[in-house]
Amino acid sequence: MQVGHAGHEAEIDVERGHAHEAVRTGAGANGKRKGHALASILGPAFVAAVAYVDPGNVAANITSGARYGYLLVWVLVLANAMSVLIQYQSAKLGIVTGKSLPQLLGERMSDAGRFMFFMQAEVIAIATDLAEVIGGAIALNLLFNLPLFVGGCVIGAVSTVMLMFEGGRTQRVFEKIVIALLLVITFGFIAGLVIAPPSPGDVLGGMIPRFADTDSVLMASSMLGATVMPHAIYLHSTLVNDHYAGGEQKPSVRTLLHGSKIDVVWALLLAGTVNLSLLLIAANSLYGMQGTDSIEGAQRAIVSVLGPGIGVIFSIGLLASSLSSTSVGTYAGAEIMRGLLHVKAPMWACRVVTLVPALVVLWFAPNPTMALVVGQVILSIGIPFAIVPLMRYTHDRQLMGDYADGMVKHVIFIAVAVLIIALNVLLVFLTLTGRA
């Protein structure tokens, strides 16, 4: 076992050496410097952004809009702004070091620490897949009247096929499939907003930070957990390197960082628009209606208010959201296992570990949508475990060299982390005291 571990570390060091040499020189196989179009750099952030538009977002944002109207618009806007910073930092860490955040954690922690960290990350992965598989099952039930358990099995099977394209020379194919699904999601969830646009004054009023009661704090935390996703933070540092699999040479670090900024801003602007649209649709069309705290109820309400056509488009967007996000979530889980435990498990095995709990919930839970909201709260609690190490590593000059964060950026990152952690502490307190 020790030999296997040493061999794995040696393999990583060799790969990192090749990556750094290619990044430093920007040279091709013939030793000459190659030009790289910006378009060839784009893609990793759009894959990570799928995590920000999963079915958990649908549940949290629709529930928020239907229950509180425009009150929590500011939460989404703030969370999306924070996610741009966080995802760029994750990409930056992967580009500069040639390693993922889980790999760096695995190198710096004791065996017991690595195992404990992996266990909390695995709980987060299960909560993530819970939202994604249940959301897909609900979509198939709405579209084809499939039983929820059968729909969950279909989602699991199709997403497993999608994961066959992950890694190696087919990595770009996987990225294109996920981006195509992201466009379907965007159209599916924005269509209702075009039919019934909200009042600009009401939207601006929702930008004023405030809460209505303790339940609105719980709702805000659920929305935060749905927007700033732990597994997307872990995964993005991997995606920027897997994007150049198969011996393809990388551009320089400076070029990659410039391209990554554009990639992150556009990808999360798209994801943020989708999230905000969901909340605004619910606030404008479903506010005060009974039964909209479930996805099925929200879809029925959308049909009654906006027509059956928009209801079908909404369901198709939900299905695309489930398929893409559950594939990306499993990808992240595999990377977390490889980095922390130094175990490269087959992708299908990682798929089974997170799929089975979701299928159990679909079989037994009377209200799967409530499981989605609870899952988002669990995700929110897991966010600091990803953000704090990322904050430390990107400020570490020994690790990052000249690309380490300056003091101003580091202070901003600390403020973001403190805000998120404070909201999570409040959420736990309200839950344990029975006030949430």
Short mmCIF file of C-alpha atoms in Angstrom, two decimals:
data_model
loop_
_atom_site.label_atom_id
_atom_site.label_comp_id
_atom_site.label_asym_id
_atom_site.label_seq_id
_atom_site.Cartn_x
_atom_site.Cartn_y
_atom_site.Cartn_z
CA MET A 1 0.00 0.00 0.00
CA GLN A 2 2.88 2.34 0.86
CA VAL A 3 4.54 1.55 -2.48
CA GLY A 4 1.32 2.45 -4.29
CA HIS A 5 1.14 5.74 -2.42
CA ALA A 6 4.77 6.59 -3.26
CA GLY A 7 4.20 5.68 -6.90
CA HIS A 8 1.11 7.89 -7.03
CA GLU A 9 3.01 10.85 -5.55
CA ALA A 10 5.91 10.32 -7.98
CA GLU A 11 3.48 10.27 -10.92
CA ILE A 12 1.88 13.52 -9.73
CA ASP A 13 5.32 15.17 -9.36
CA VAL A 14 6.34 14.14 -12.89
CA GLU A 15 3.06 15.42 -14.34
CA ARG A 16 3.41 18.66 -12.42
CA GLY A 17 6.97 19.10 -13.72
CA HIS A 18 5.81 18.69 -17.32
CA ALA A 19 2.93 21.06 -16.75
CA HIS A 20 5.14 23.74 -15.20
CA GLU A 21 7.71 23.49 -17.99
CA ALA A 22 5.00 23.82 -20.63
CA VAL A 23 3.40 26.72 -18.79
CA ARG A 24 6.74 28.47 -18.24
CA THR A 25 7.83 28.30 -21.87
CA GLY A 26 4.50 28.10 -23.66
CA ALA A 27 6.32 25.86 -26.14
CA GLY A 28 4.99 23.14 -28.35
CA ALA A 29 6.52 19.75 -29.08
CA ASN A 30 8.98 21.27 -31.58
CA GLY A 31 10.29 23.72 -28.96
CA LYS A 32 8.81 26.74 -30.66
CA ARG A 33 6.41 29.06 -28.93
CA LYS A 34 2.82 28.44 -29.94
CA GLY A 35 -0.04 30.93 -30.07
CA HIS A 36 -3.22 30.05 -28.24
CA ALA A 37 -6.53 31.63 -29.03
CA LEU A 38 -8.61 32.81 -26.10
CA ALA A 39 -11.40 30.50 -27.21
CA SER A 40 -9.21 27.46 -26.53
CA ILE A 41 -8.89 28.48 -22.87
CA LEU A 42 -12.62 28.91 -22.23
CA GLY A 43 -14.74 26.05 -20.91
CA PRO A 44 -13.71 24.96 -17.39
CA ALA A 45 -15.69 27.73 -15.66
CA PHE A 46 -18.84 26.87 -17.62
CA VAL A 47 -18.58 23.27 -16.39
CA ALA A 48 -18.11 24.50 -12.80
CA ALA A 49 -20.99 26.97 -13.28
CA VAL A 50 -23.40 24.08 -13.84
CA ALA A 51 -23.10 23.41 -10.11
CA TYR A 52 -24.65 26.84 -9.54
CA VAL A 53 -27.82 26.03 -11.50
CA ASP A 54 -28.70 22.58 -10.14
CA PRO A 55 -32.21 21.55 -9.00
CA GLY A 56 -31.35 22.64 -5.48
CA ASN A 57 -31.20 26.19 -6.80
CA VAL A 58 -34.62 25.73 -8.37
CA ALA A 59 -36.12 24.63 -5.05
CA ALA A 60 -34.40 27.27 -2.93
CA ASN A 61 -34.99 30.20 -5.28
CA ILE A 62 -38.61 29.38 -6.15
CA THR A 63 -39.44 28.79 -2.49
CA SER A 64 -37.81 32.10 -1.59
CA GLY A 65 -39.65 34.08 -4.27
CA ALA A 66 -43.03 32.47 -3.62
CA ARG A 67 -42.75 32.92 0.14
CA TYR A 68 -40.97 36.27 0.47
CA GLY A 69 -41.37 37.96 -2.90
CA TYR A 70 -38.40 40.16 -3.76
CA LEU A 71 -37.09 40.32 -0.18
CA LEU A 72 -34.00 38.12 -0.74
CA VAL A 73 -32.91 39.32 -4.20
CA TRP A 74 -29.87 40.87 -2.50
CA VAL A 75 -28.79 37.46 -1.19
CA LEU A 76 -28.55 36.04 -4.71
CA VAL A 77 -26.71 39.07 -6.08
CA LEU A 78 -24.22 39.04 -3.21
CA ALA A 79 -23.73 35.27 -3.41
CA ASN A 80 -23.09 35.43 -7.15
CA ALA A 81 -20.53 38.23 -6.72
CA MET A 82 -18.75 36.15 -4.07
CA SER A 83 -18.83 33.08 -6.30
CA VAL A 84 -16.99 34.95 -9.08
CA LEU A 85 -14.12 35.69 -6.69
CA ILE A 86 -14.11 32.19 -5.22
CA GLN A 87 -14.19 30.32 -8.54
CA TYR A 88 -11.45 32.48 -10.03
CA GLN A 89 -9.28 31.81 -6.97
CA SER A 90 -9.82 28.08 -7.40
CA ALA A 91 -8.88 28.29 -11.08
CA LYS A 92 -5.84 30.41 -10.21
CA LEU A 93 -4.64 27.86 -7.66
CA GLY A 94 -4.87 25.04 -10.19
CA ILE A 95 -3.18 27.04 -12.98
CA VAL A 96 -0.23 28.25 -10.92
CA THR A 97 0.48 25.05 -8.95
CA GLY A 98 -0.59 22.46 -11.52
CA LYS A 99 -2.50 20.70 -8.73
CA SER A 100 -6.07 20.66 -7.50
CA LEU A 101 -7.20 21.96 -4.11
CA PRO A 102 -7.90 18.39 -2.86
CA GLN A 103 -4.39 17.31 -3.92
CA LEU A 104 -2.79 20.19 -2.04
CA LEU A 105 -4.91 19.41 1.03
CA GLY A 106 -3.93 15.74 0.80
CA GLU A 107 -0.23 16.63 0.75
CA ARG A 108 -0.44 18.87 3.82
CA MET A 109 -2.66 16.89 6.19
CA SER A 110 -2.07 13.88 8.42
CA ASP A 111 -3.67 10.56 7.54
CA ALA A 112 -6.41 11.08 10.13
CA GLY A 113 -6.96 14.65 8.96
CA ARG A 114 -7.22 13.59 5.33
CA PHE A 115 -9.78 10.93 6.19
CA MET A 116 -11.91 13.25 8.32
CA PHE A 117 -11.80 15.96 5.68
CA PHE A 118 -12.78 13.43 3.04
CA MET A 119 -15.74 12.24 5.11
CA GLN A 120 -17.21 15.74 5.44
CA ALA A 121 -16.62 16.32 1.72
CA GLU A 122 -18.36 13.03 0.95
CA VAL A 123 -21.40 14.08 3.02
CA ILE A 124 -21.48 17.29 0.98
CA ALA A 125 -21.23 15.24 -2.24
CA ILE A 126 -24.16 13.05 -1.17
CA ALA A 127 -26.24 16.13 -0.30
CA THR A 128 -25.34 17.58 -3.70
CA ASP A 129 -26.38 14.49 -5.61
CA LEU A 130 -29.54 14.25 -3.54
CA ALA A 131 -30.71 17.58 -4.95
CA GLU A 132 -29.66 16.78 -8.50
CA VAL A 133 -31.14 13.29 -8.81
CA ILE A 134 -34.40 14.23 -7.07
CA GLY A 135 -34.73 17.27 -9.32
CA GLY A 136 -34.28 15.12 -12.43
CA ALA A 137 -36.75 12.55 -11.17
CA ILE A 138 -39.33 15.28 -10.58
CA ALA A 139 -38.69 16.65 -14.09
CA LEU A 140 -39.27 13.21 -15.67
CA ASN A 141 -42.40 12.81 -13.58
CA LEU A 142 -43.71 16.16 -14.81
CA LEU A 143 -42.83 15.46 -18.44
CA PHE A 144 -43.62 11.75 -18.78
CA ASN A 145 -45.44 10.82 -15.55
CA LEU A 146 -42.63 8.43 -14.57
CA PRO A 147 -42.59 7.31 -10.91
CA LEU A 148 -39.96 9.26 -8.97
CA PHE A 149 -37.84 6.21 -8.17
CA VAL A 150 -37.79 5.10 -11.82
CA GLY A 151 -36.93 8.65 -12.88
CA GLY A 152 -34.03 8.68 -10.42
CA CYS A 153 -32.70 5.45 -11.92
CA VAL A 154 -32.93 6.94 -15.42
CA ILE A 155 -31.04 10.07 -14.30
CA GLY A 156 -28.35 7.90 -12.72
CA ALA A 157 -27.95 5.78 -15.87
CA VAL A 158 -27.81 8.70 -18.33
CA SER A 159 -25.40 10.71 -16.18
CA THR A 160 -23.11 7.67 -15.93
CA VAL A 161 -22.98 7.48 -19.73
CA MET A 162 -22.12 11.20 -19.85
CA LEU A 163 -19.22 10.60 -17.45
CA MET A 164 -17.64 8.20 -19.95
CA PHE A 165 -16.50 11.32 -21.85
CA GLU A 166 -14.78 12.81 -18.78
CA GLY A 167 -10.98 12.90 -18.80
CA GLY A 168 -8.33 12.27 -21.44
CA ARG A 169 -8.84 13.19 -25.07
CA THR A 170 -12.64 13.29 -24.74
CA GLN A 171 -12.54 15.93 -21.97
CA ARG A 172 -13.46 18.68 -24.45
CA VAL A 173 -16.44 16.58 -25.60
CA PHE A 174 -17.62 16.34 -21.99
CA GLU A 175 -17.27 20.11 -21.63
CA LYS A 176 -19.30 20.72 -24.80
CA ILE A 177 -22.09 18.41 -23.62
CA VAL A 178 -22.29 20.19 -20.28
CA ILE A 179 -22.23 23.66 -21.87
CA ALA A 180 -25.01 22.64 -24.28
CA LEU A 181 -27.12 21.51 -21.33
CA LEU A 182 -26.32 24.80 -19.58
CA LEU A 183 -27.81 26.70 -22.53
CA VAL A 184 -30.95 24.52 -22.36
CA ILE A 185 -31.19 25.32 -18.63
CA THR A 186 -30.88 29.03 -19.34
CA PHE A 187 -33.64 29.01 -21.94
CA GLY A 188 -35.88 26.77 -19.81
CA PHE A 189 -35.72 28.97 -16.73
CA ILE A 190 -35.70 32.43 -18.34
CA ALA A 191 -38.65 31.80 -20.69
CA GLY A 192 -41.21 32.56 -17.99
CA LEU A 193 -39.49 35.82 -17.18
CA VAL A 194 -39.89 36.98 -20.79
CA ILE A 195 -43.62 36.21 -20.71
CA ALA A 196 -44.22 37.99 -17.37
CA PRO A 197 -41.41 40.49 -16.65
CA PRO A 198 -41.23 41.81 -13.07
CA SER A 199 -41.39 45.44 -12.01
CA PRO A 200 -37.88 47.02 -12.05
CA GLY A 201 -38.79 49.01 -8.93
CA ASP A 202 -39.65 45.85 -7.00
CA VAL A 203 -36.40 44.21 -8.10
CA LEU A 204 -34.36 47.23 -6.95
CA GLY A 205 -36.24 47.19 -3.65
CA GLY A 206 -35.09 43.61 -3.15
CA MET A 207 -31.46 44.82 -3.31
CA ILE A 208 -31.74 46.34 0.18
CA PRO A 209 -30.16 43.85 2.65
CA ARG A 210 -32.70 42.77 5.27
CA PHE A 211 -34.59 39.77 6.70
CA ALA A 212 -38.25 39.37 7.63
CA ASP A 213 -37.98 36.66 10.32
CA THR A 214 -35.85 33.70 11.41
CA ASP A 215 -37.27 31.55 8.62
CA SER A 216 -36.03 34.06 6.05
CA VAL A 217 -32.52 33.65 7.52
CA LEU A 218 -32.79 29.89 7.01
CA MET A 219 -34.01 30.54 3.47
CA ALA A 220 -31.10 32.90 2.79
CA SER A 221 -28.63 30.29 4.01
CA SER A 222 -30.26 27.67 1.79
CA MET A 223 -29.94 30.03 -1.18
CA LEU A 224 -26.30 30.68 -0.29
CA GLY A 225 -25.63 26.94 -0.14
CA ALA A 226 -27.26 26.58 -3.54
CA THR A 227 -25.20 29.39 -5.05
CA VAL A 228 -21.69 29.03 -3.61
CA MET A 229 -21.09 25.30 -4.10
CA PRO A 230 -18.28 23.48 -2.22
CA HIS A 231 -17.74 20.81 -4.86
CA ALA A 232 -17.46 23.47 -7.59
CA ILE A 233 -14.65 25.07 -5.57
CA TYR A 234 -12.79 21.77 -5.31
CA LEU A 235 -13.39 20.86 -8.95
CA HIS A 236 -12.48 24.10 -10.73
CA SER A 237 -8.82 23.74 -9.74
CA THR A 238 -8.89 20.36 -11.48
CA LEU A 239 -10.82 21.44 -14.58
CA VAL A 240 -8.25 24.06 -15.61
CA ASN A 241 -5.62 21.30 -15.87
CA ASP A 242 -7.84 18.50 -17.21
CA HIS A 243 -8.81 20.92 -20.01
CA TYR A 244 -5.35 20.27 -21.48
CA ALA A 245 -5.28 16.48 -21.12
CA GLY A 246 -3.68 14.18 -23.69
CA GLY A 247 -0.27 15.88 -23.86
CA GLU A 248 -1.66 19.17 -25.20
CA GLN A 249 0.63 22.07 -24.39
CA LYS A 250 -0.64 24.89 -22.19
CA PRO A 251 -0.36 28.62 -22.74
CA SER A 252 1.69 30.68 -20.28
CA VAL A 253 0.44 31.21 -16.73
CA ARG A 254 -0.30 34.87 -17.47
CA THR A 255 -2.35 33.95 -20.55
CA LEU A 256 -4.23 31.23 -18.68
CA LEU A 257 -5.08 33.56 -15.80
CA HIS A 258 -6.34 36.24 -18.20
CA GLY A 259 -8.48 33.70 -20.05
CA SER A 260 -9.74 32.25 -16.78
CA LYS A 261 -10.98 35.66 -15.61
CA ILE A 262 -13.09 36.00 -18.75
CA ASP A 263 -14.23 32.37 -18.48
CA VAL A 264 -15.36 32.79 -14.86
CA VAL A 265 -17.10 36.13 -15.32
CA TRP A 266 -19.15 35.03 -18.32
CA ALA A 267 -19.98 31.59 -16.92
CA LEU A 268 -21.14 32.88 -13.54
CA LEU A 269 -22.93 35.84 -15.09
CA LEU A 270 -24.98 33.28 -17.01
CA ALA A 271 -25.54 31.13 -13.91
CA GLY A 272 -26.42 34.19 -11.83
CA THR A 273 -28.95 35.31 -14.43
CA VAL A 274 -30.63 31.90 -14.29
CA ASN A 275 -30.78 31.95 -10.48
CA LEU A 276 -32.14 35.46 -10.36
CA SER A 277 -34.72 34.62 -13.03
CA LEU A 278 -36.03 31.73 -10.94
CA LEU A 279 -36.51 33.94 -7.92
CA LEU A 280 -38.10 36.76 -9.95
CA ILE A 281 -40.51 34.39 -11.71
CA ALA A 282 -41.67 33.09 -8.34
CA ALA A 283 -41.83 36.56 -6.77
CA ASN A 284 -43.75 38.03 -9.71
CA SER A 285 -46.07 35.17 -10.63
CA LEU A 286 -46.27 32.81 -7.65
CA TYR A 287 -46.06 35.10 -4.60
CA GLY A 288 -48.67 34.17 -1.99
CA MET A 289 -49.91 31.14 -3.91
CA GLN A 290 -50.43 27.93 -1.91
CA GLY A 291 -48.40 24.80 -2.65
CA THR A 292 -45.46 26.52 -4.35
CA ASP A 293 -42.94 25.29 -1.77
CA SER A 294 -42.43 22.15 -3.88
CA ILE A 295 -41.11 21.94 -7.43
CA GLU A 296 -44.22 20.10 -8.59
CA GLY A 297 -46.44 22.72 -7.00
CA ALA A 298 -44.37 25.52 -8.52
CA GLN A 299 -44.65 23.92 -11.96
CA ARG A 300 -48.43 23.60 -11.62
CA ALA A 301 -48.61 27.23 -10.53
CA ILE A 302 -46.46 28.28 -13.50
CA VAL A 303 -48.78 26.37 -15.84
CA SER A 304 -51.86 28.04 -14.34
CA VAL A 305 -50.34 31.53 -14.53
CA LEU A 306 -48.10 31.42 -17.62
CA GLY A 307 -49.57 28.53 -19.61
CA PRO A 308 -48.70 24.87 -20.30
CA GLY A 309 -46.00 25.75 -22.86
CA ILE A 310 -43.90 27.57 -20.27
CA GLY A 311 -44.55 24.71 -17.85
CA VAL A 312 -43.06 22.19 -20.31
CA ILE A 313 -40.06 24.45 -21.02
CA PHE A 314 -39.52 24.81 -17.28
CA SER A 315 -39.55 21.01 -16.84
CA ILE A 316 -37.08 20.53 -19.70
CA GLY A 317 -34.76 23.08 -18.08
CA LEU A 318 -35.06 21.21 -14.79
CA LEU A 319 -34.17 17.93 -16.51
CA ALA A 320 -31.11 19.45 -18.22
CA SER A 321 -30.10 20.96 -14.88
CA SER A 322 -30.24 17.56 -13.19
CA LEU A 323 -28.30 15.66 -15.87
CA SER A 324 -25.49 18.19 -16.13
CA SER A 325 -25.07 18.96 -12.44
CA THR A 326 -25.14 15.36 -11.25
CA SER A 327 -22.40 14.48 -13.75
CA VAL A 328 -20.26 17.41 -12.63
CA GLY A 329 -20.89 16.54 -8.98
CA THR A 330 -19.69 12.97 -9.46
CA TYR A 331 -16.62 14.27 -11.31
CA ALA A 332 -15.86 16.48 -8.29
CA GLY A 333 -16.33 13.58 -5.88
CA ALA A 334 -13.82 11.46 -7.81
CA GLU A 335 -11.25 14.26 -7.69
CA ILE A 336 -11.79 14.79 -3.95
CA MET A 337 -11.20 11.08 -3.34
CA ARG A 338 -8.09 11.03 -5.54
CA GLY A 339 -6.60 14.14 -3.95
CA LEU A 340 -7.33 13.39 -0.30
CA LEU A 341 -7.13 9.60 -0.11
CA HIS A 342 -4.78 9.03 -3.07
CA VAL A 343 -7.30 6.57 -4.47
CA LYS A 344 -8.35 6.73 -8.11
CA ALA A 345 -11.69 4.94 -7.97
CA PRO A 346 -13.64 4.10 -11.15
CA MET A 347 -16.10 6.83 -12.04
CA TRP A 348 -19.02 4.37 -11.90
CA ALA A 349 -18.13 3.54 -8.29
CA CYS A 350 -18.16 7.22 -7.34
CA ARG A 351 -21.50 7.49 -9.14
CA VAL A 352 -23.00 4.62 -7.08
CA VAL A 353 -21.83 6.02 -3.72
CA THR A 354 -23.76 9.27 -4.15
CA LEU A 355 -26.66 7.88 -6.21
CA VAL A 356 -27.88 5.23 -3.74
CA PRO A 357 -28.82 7.69 -0.93
CA ALA A 358 -30.78 9.79 -3.43
CA LEU A 359 -32.70 6.73 -4.62
CA VAL A 360 -33.46 5.77 -0.99
CA VAL A 361 -34.93 9.25 -0.40
CA LEU A 362 -37.01 8.97 -3.58
CA TRP A 363 -38.38 5.62 -2.41
CA PHE A 364 -39.28 6.66 1.15
CA ALA A 365 -39.55 10.46 1.46
CA PRO A 366 -43.11 11.85 1.27
CA ASN A 367 -41.88 15.31 0.17
CA PRO A 368 -38.67 15.08 -1.92
CA THR A 369 -38.61 18.84 -2.53
CA MET A 370 -38.16 19.47 1.20
CA ALA A 371 -35.16 17.13 1.04
CA LEU A 372 -33.77 19.46 -1.64
CA VAL A 373 -33.99 22.50 0.64
CA VAL A 374 -32.46 20.62 3.60
CA GLY A 375 -29.69 19.40 1.29
CA GLN A 376 -28.88 22.99 0.35
CA VAL A 377 -28.54 23.89 4.03
CA ILE A 378 -26.04 21.02 4.44
CA LEU A 379 -24.12 22.36 1.45
CA SER A 380 -24.02 25.79 3.07
CA ILE A 381 -22.41 24.31 6.19
CA GLY A 382 -19.72 22.67 4.03
CA ILE A 383 -18.69 25.88 2.24
CA PRO A 384 -16.11 27.08 4.85
CA PHE A 385 -14.21 23.77 4.59
CA ALA A 386 -13.50 24.60 0.95
CA ILE A 387 -13.11 28.38 1.19
CA VAL A 388 -10.69 28.64 4.14
CA PRO A 389 -7.95 26.38 2.67
CA LEU A 390 -8.36 28.09 -0.71
CA MET A 391 -7.96 31.48 0.99
CA ARG A 392 -4.78 30.33 2.75
CA TYR A 393 -3.16 28.70 -0.26
CA THR A 394 -3.72 31.55 -2.70
CA HIS A 395 -2.03 33.92 -0.20
CA ASP A 396 0.92 31.54 0.35
CA ARG A 397 3.90 33.07 -1.48
CA GLN A 398 5.94 29.89 -1.10
CA LEU A 399 3.24 27.98 -2.98
CA MET A 400 2.05 30.64 -5.44
CA GLY A 401 5.26 32.66 -5.95
CA ASP A 402 4.69 35.98 -7.68
CA TYR A 403 1.03 35.07 -8.23
CA ALA A 404 0.19 35.02 -4.50
CA ASP A 405 -2.69 37.30 -3.50
CA GLY A 406 -1.78 40.79 -2.36
CA MET A 407 -2.96 42.08 1.00
CA VAL A 408 -6.01 43.94 -0.36
CA LYS A 409 -7.35 40.93 -2.23
CA HIS A 410 -6.61 38.67 0.74
CA VAL A 411 -8.54 40.97 3.09
CA ILE A 412 -11.51 40.94 0.70
CA PHE A 413 -11.36 37.15 0.59
CA ILE A 414 -11.26 37.03 4.42
CA ALA A 415 -14.34 39.29 4.57
CA VAL A 416 -16.20 36.96 2.17
CA ALA A 417 -15.24 33.89 4.23
CA VAL A 418 -16.25 35.57 7.51
CA LEU A 419 -19.63 36.59 6.08
CA ILE A 420 -20.38 33.08 4.86
CA ILE A 421 -19.21 31.42 8.09
CA ALA A 422 -21.18 33.87 10.24
CA LEU A 423 -24.38 33.13 8.32
CA ASN A 424 -23.77 29.39 8.73
CA VAL A 425 -23.19 29.73 12.49
CA LEU A 426 -26.45 31.65 12.77
CA LEU A 427 -28.20 28.97 10.74
CA VAL A 428 -26.95 26.19 13.04
CA PHE A 429 -27.95 28.17 16.13
CA LEU A 430 -31.48 28.81 14.80
CA THR A 431 -31.85 25.16 13.83
CA LEU A 432 -30.62 23.75 17.15
CA THR A 433 -32.82 26.13 19.18
CA GLY A 434 -35.88 25.26 17.10
CA ARG A 435 -36.34 28.76 15.75
CA ALA A 436 -35.65 27.88 12.09
#
